[in-house]
Amino acid sequence: MNFWYILMIIFTIMTFFASFIIRRKQNRSALIGYITWILLSLYFIVEYIVIKTTEAPYNFYKQPMSDLGVTTCGKNTYDIANYLICSPNHLLMNWTFTLTGIAIFVGAILIQPSWPNHRRIKLATILLIIFGLSYSVSGIIPADINFKWHTLSALPGMVVHIPALIMIGNSVKTKWPKLSIWTYVCVFISTTSLLLLFFQPFFDLPGGLLQRILYGSVYLWMTVTAIILWKYERITN
């Protein structure tokens, strides 16, 4: 395995365990969590840069995000890619996938104490950790290196955030009713995108765009939510 991908594995594992250690220092850990979720908004900036440097036509609306992380140029680079792919900045894209996943689970771990102390919040946090790890692994294992494991690692991340956000929305509806509504709006957008993706084989739907809406709605929820919680903490403290 390439040195950079080994480094991704090491960095993911280290930050995972470090997050639980940092969380004990509650006066600082929540702030780090807010910042990591806010930084998720940078994802699509990096993706735009990678798309602009591709050496084969890339269809933002049709092609999956994973194509930007494919490490080889040509047709049939992985099982269902019977079209030309060439992404010279694939390493940057795969690092972005990995770091995005890390930002998700680090934020979930460190922000948990900021939520109401409900059992649902703990379960939602576990699901968001799985979401982040799933996203990281999809960057560590590009589609053309091992399509089976790339796909299997990515699948949980397409689903687990939905029940997680539903549980969070339900848990905060008394304390933060507007945040609860915002959460349910993002759940609706993400769920609708996921359902439409299932119909993609039967209809001419923009799969690439739907995938971005699916994940982007969660990134947006995390960014806005982190800002709201940060402001609330500053006011109350």
CSV table of C-alpha atoms in Angstrom, one decimal:
chain,number,residue,atom,x,y,z
A,1,MET,CA,0.0,0.0,0.0
A,2,ASN,CA,1.2,3.5,-0.8
A,3,PHE,CA,2.9,5.4,2.0
A,4,TRP,CA,0.3,8.2,2.0
A,5,TYR,CA,-2.6,5.7,2.4
A,6,ILE,CA,-0.8,4.0,5.3
A,7,LEU,CA,-0.4,7.5,6.8
A,8,MET,CA,-4.2,8.1,6.4
A,9,ILE,CA,-4.9,4.9,8.4
A,10,ILE,CA,-2.5,5.9,11.2
A,11,PHE,CA,-3.8,9.4,11.4
A,12,THR,CA,-7.5,8.2,11.4
A,13,ILE,CA,-6.8,5.8,14.3
A,14,MET,CA,-4.7,8.3,16.3
A,15,THR,CA,-7.4,11.1,16.0
A,16,PHE,CA,-10.1,8.6,16.9
A,17,PHE,CA,-8.5,7.7,20.3
A,18,ALA,CA,-7.2,11.2,20.9
A,19,SER,CA,-10.7,12.6,20.6
A,20,PHE,CA,-11.9,10.6,23.7
A,21,ILE,CA,-8.8,11.7,25.6
A,22,ILE,CA,-9.4,15.4,24.7
A,23,ARG,CA,-13.1,15.2,25.5
A,24,ARG,CA,-12.2,14.9,29.2
A,25,LYS,CA,-11.0,18.5,29.1
A,26,GLN,CA,-14.6,19.8,28.6
A,27,ASN,CA,-13.6,23.5,28.6
A,28,ARG,CA,-11.7,23.1,25.4
A,29,SER,CA,-13.0,20.0,23.7
A,30,ALA,CA,-16.4,21.4,22.7
A,31,LEU,CA,-14.7,24.3,21.0
A,32,ILE,CA,-12.5,21.9,19.0
A,33,GLY,CA,-15.6,20.0,18.0
A,34,TYR,CA,-17.4,23.1,16.8
A,35,ILE,CA,-14.4,24.1,14.7
A,36,THR,CA,-14.1,20.7,13.1
A,37,TRP,CA,-17.7,20.6,12.1
A,38,ILE,CA,-17.5,24.2,10.7
A,39,LEU,CA,-14.5,23.2,8.6
A,40,LEU,CA,-16.7,20.7,6.8
A,41,SER,CA,-17.9,23.6,4.7
A,42,LEU,CA,-14.5,23.5,3.0
A,43,TYR,CA,-15.1,20.1,1.4
A,44,PHE,CA,-16.7,21.4,-1.8
A,45,ILE,CA,-14.0,24.0,-2.3
A,46,VAL,CA,-11.4,21.3,-2.4
A,47,GLU,CA,-13.7,19.2,-4.6
A,48,TYR,CA,-14.1,22.0,-7.1
A,49,ILE,CA,-10.3,22.4,-7.3
A,50,VAL,CA,-9.9,18.7,-8.0
A,51,ILE,CA,-12.7,18.7,-10.7
A,52,LYS,CA,-11.0,21.7,-12.4
A,53,THR,CA,-7.8,19.7,-12.7
A,54,THR,CA,-9.2,16.5,-14.1
A,55,GLU,CA,-7.7,15.4,-17.4
A,56,ALA,CA,-10.8,13.6,-18.6
A,57,PRO,CA,-14.3,15.1,-18.8
A,58,TYR,CA,-16.0,14.9,-15.4
A,59,ASN,CA,-19.8,15.3,-15.1
A,60,PHE,CA,-20.6,16.8,-11.7
A,61,TYR,CA,-24.2,15.9,-12.1
A,62,LYS,CA,-23.8,12.3,-13.2
A,63,GLN,CA,-20.5,10.9,-11.8
A,64,PRO,CA,-20.0,9.9,-8.2
A,65,MET,CA,-17.6,11.7,-5.9
A,66,SER,CA,-15.4,8.6,-5.7
A,67,ASP,CA,-14.3,9.0,-9.3
A,68,LEU,CA,-12.2,12.0,-8.2
A,69,GLY,CA,-10.2,9.7,-5.9
A,70,VAL,CA,-9.5,7.0,-8.6
A,71,THR,CA,-5.7,6.6,-8.7
A,72,THR,CA,-5.4,5.4,-12.3
A,73,CYS,CA,-6.3,6.9,-15.7
A,74,GLY,CA,-8.4,5.1,-18.3
A,75,LYS,CA,-11.6,3.3,-18.8
A,76,ASN,CA,-12.9,0.5,-16.6
A,77,THR,CA,-10.8,1.6,-13.7
A,78,TYR,CA,-13.3,-0.1,-11.4
A,79,ASP,CA,-16.2,-2.5,-11.9
A,80,ILE,CA,-19.0,-0.2,-13.0
A,81,ALA,CA,-16.9,2.6,-14.5
A,82,ASN,CA,-17.1,1.9,-18.3
A,83,TYR,CA,-16.1,5.5,-19.1
A,84,LEU,CA,-12.8,7.5,-19.0
A,85,ILE,CA,-11.5,8.7,-15.6
A,86,CYS,CA,-8.4,10.7,-15.0
A,87,SER,CA,-7.9,12.7,-11.8
A,88,PRO,CA,-4.3,13.7,-11.3
A,89,ASN,CA,-5.1,15.2,-7.9
A,90,HIS,CA,-6.6,11.9,-6.6
A,91,LEU,CA,-4.4,11.9,-3.6
A,92,LEU,CA,-5.7,15.4,-2.6
A,93,MET,CA,-9.2,14.1,-3.0
A,94,ASN,CA,-8.7,10.9,-1.0
A,95,TRP,CA,-7.0,12.9,1.8
A,96,THR,CA,-10.1,15.2,1.7
A,97,PHE,CA,-12.4,12.2,2.0
A,98,THR,CA,-10.3,10.9,5.0
A,99,LEU,CA,-10.1,14.3,6.7
A,100,THR,CA,-13.8,15.0,6.2
A,101,GLY,CA,-14.6,11.7,7.9
A,102,ILE,CA,-12.2,12.5,10.7
A,103,ALA,CA,-13.8,16.0,11.2
A,104,ILE,CA,-17.2,14.3,11.4
A,105,PHE,CA,-16.4,11.8,14.1
A,106,VAL,CA,-14.1,14.1,16.0
A,107,GLY,CA,-16.9,16.7,16.1
A,108,ALA,CA,-19.5,14.1,17.1
A,109,ILE,CA,-17.3,12.9,20.0
A,110,LEU,CA,-16.3,16.3,21.3
A,111,ILE,CA,-19.7,18.0,20.9
A,112,GLN,CA,-21.7,15.2,22.7
A,113,PRO,CA,-21.4,16.8,26.2
A,114,SER,CA,-23.1,20.0,24.7
A,115,TRP,CA,-26.3,18.1,23.9
A,116,PRO,CA,-29.0,17.2,26.4
A,117,ASN,CA,-28.1,14.1,28.4
A,118,HIS,CA,-30.4,11.6,26.7
A,119,ARG,CA,-29.7,8.0,25.8
A,120,ARG,CA,-30.8,8.9,22.3
A,121,ILE,CA,-27.9,11.4,22.0
A,122,LYS,CA,-25.4,8.7,23.0
A,123,LEU,CA,-26.7,6.4,20.3
A,124,ALA,CA,-26.8,9.3,17.8
A,125,THR,CA,-23.2,10.0,18.6
A,126,ILE,CA,-22.2,6.4,17.9
A,127,LEU,CA,-24.0,6.5,14.5
A,128,LEU,CA,-22.3,9.8,13.6
A,129,ILE,CA,-18.9,8.2,14.5
A,130,ILE,CA,-19.7,5.3,12.2
A,131,PHE,CA,-20.7,7.9,9.6
A,132,GLY,CA,-17.3,9.6,9.9
A,133,LEU,CA,-15.3,6.4,9.9
A,134,SER,CA,-17.2,5.2,6.9
A,135,TYR,CA,-16.3,8.3,5.0
A,136,SER,CA,-12.7,8.1,6.0
A,137,VAL,CA,-12.3,4.5,4.9
A,138,SER,CA,-13.8,5.3,1.5
A,139,GLY,CA,-10.8,7.7,1.0
A,140,ILE,CA,-8.3,5.2,2.4
A,141,ILE,CA,-9.5,2.5,-0.1
A,142,PRO,CA,-10.1,4.2,-3.5
A,143,ALA,CA,-12.7,2.6,-5.8
A,144,ASP,CA,-10.1,1.3,-8.3
A,145,ILE,CA,-7.9,-0.2,-5.6
A,146,ASN,CA,-10.7,-2.4,-4.2
A,147,PHE,CA,-14.1,-1.6,-5.4
A,148,LYS,CA,-15.8,-4.1,-3.1
A,149,TRP,CA,-14.4,-2.7,0.1
A,150,HIS,CA,-14.6,0.9,-1.0
A,151,THR,CA,-18.4,0.3,-1.6
A,152,LEU,CA,-19.0,-1.6,1.6
A,153,SER,CA,-17.2,1.0,3.7
A,154,ALA,CA,-19.2,3.8,2.1
A,155,LEU,CA,-22.6,2.2,2.4
A,156,PRO,CA,-23.1,2.8,6.2
A,157,GLY,CA,-22.3,6.5,5.7
A,158,MET,CA,-25.2,6.9,3.3
A,159,VAL,CA,-27.7,5.7,5.9
A,160,VAL,CA,-26.6,6.0,9.5
A,161,HIS,CA,-26.7,9.8,9.7
A,162,ILE,CA,-30.5,9.8,9.1
A,163,PRO,CA,-31.6,8.0,12.3
A,164,ALA,CA,-28.8,9.9,14.1
A,165,LEU,CA,-30.2,13.3,13.1
A,166,ILE,CA,-33.8,12.2,13.8
A,167,MET,CA,-32.8,11.2,17.4
A,168,ILE,CA,-31.0,14.5,17.9
A,169,GLY,CA,-33.9,16.5,16.5
A,170,ASN,CA,-36.2,14.7,18.9
A,171,SER,CA,-33.9,15.2,21.9
A,172,VAL,CA,-33.5,19.0,21.4
A,173,LYS,CA,-37.1,20.0,20.5
A,174,THR,CA,-37.8,21.3,23.9
A,175,LYS,CA,-34.6,23.2,24.6
A,176,TRP,CA,-33.9,24.3,21.0
A,177,PRO,CA,-37.1,24.1,19.0
A,178,LYS,CA,-35.7,26.0,16.0
A,179,LEU,CA,-32.6,23.7,15.9
A,180,SER,CA,-34.9,20.7,16.0
A,181,ILE,CA,-36.8,22.0,13.0
A,182,TRP,CA,-33.6,22.7,11.1
A,183,THR,CA,-32.5,19.2,11.9
A,184,TYR,CA,-35.7,17.7,10.5
A,185,VAL,CA,-35.4,19.8,7.3
A,186,CYS,CA,-31.9,18.4,6.7
A,187,VAL,CA,-33.1,14.9,7.4
A,188,PHE,CA,-35.8,15.3,4.8
A,189,ILE,CA,-33.4,16.6,2.2
A,190,SER,CA,-30.9,13.8,2.8
A,191,THR,CA,-33.5,11.1,3.0
A,192,THR,CA,-35.1,12.2,-0.3
A,193,SER,CA,-31.8,12.2,-2.0
A,194,LEU,CA,-31.0,8.7,-0.8
A,195,LEU,CA,-34.4,7.4,-1.9
A,196,LEU,CA,-33.9,8.9,-5.4
A,197,LEU,CA,-30.5,7.3,-5.6
A,198,PHE,CA,-32.1,3.9,-5.3
A,199,PHE,CA,-34.2,4.7,-8.4
A,200,GLN,CA,-31.2,5.9,-10.4
A,201,PRO,CA,-30.8,2.5,-12.3
A,202,PHE,CA,-34.3,2.8,-13.6
A,203,PHE,CA,-34.5,6.5,-14.4
A,204,ASP,CA,-32.1,9.1,-15.8
A,205,LEU,CA,-31.4,10.8,-12.6
A,206,PRO,CA,-28.4,13.0,-11.7
A,207,GLY,CA,-26.7,10.5,-9.4
A,208,GLY,CA,-23.6,12.7,-8.8
A,209,LEU,CA,-25.7,15.6,-7.8
A,210,LEU,CA,-28.0,13.5,-5.6
A,211,GLN,CA,-25.0,12.1,-3.8
A,212,ARG,CA,-23.6,15.6,-3.1
A,213,ILE,CA,-27.0,16.7,-1.8
A,214,LEU,CA,-27.1,13.6,0.4
A,215,TYR,CA,-23.8,14.4,2.1
A,216,GLY,CA,-23.9,18.1,1.6
A,217,SER,CA,-27.1,18.5,3.6
A,218,VAL,CA,-25.4,16.7,6.5
A,219,TYR,CA,-22.3,18.9,6.2
A,220,LEU,CA,-24.5,22.0,6.2
A,221,TRP,CA,-26.4,20.7,9.2
A,222,MET,CA,-23.2,20.1,11.1
A,223,THR,CA,-21.7,23.5,10.2
A,224,VAL,CA,-24.9,25.5,11.2
A,225,THR,CA,-25.5,23.4,14.3
A,226,ALA,CA,-21.9,23.9,15.5
A,227,ILE,CA,-22.3,27.7,15.1
A,228,ILE,CA,-25.6,27.6,17.0
A,229,LEU,CA,-24.2,25.5,19.9
A,230,TRP,CA,-21.0,27.7,20.0
A,231,LYS,CA,-23.1,30.9,20.3
A,232,TYR,CA,-25.3,29.3,22.9
A,233,GLU,CA,-22.3,28.3,25.0
A,234,ARG,CA,-20.8,31.7,24.8
A,235,ILE,CA,-24.0,33.3,26.0
A,236,THR,CA,-24.6,30.9,28.8
A,237,ASN,CA,-21.0,31.0,30.0
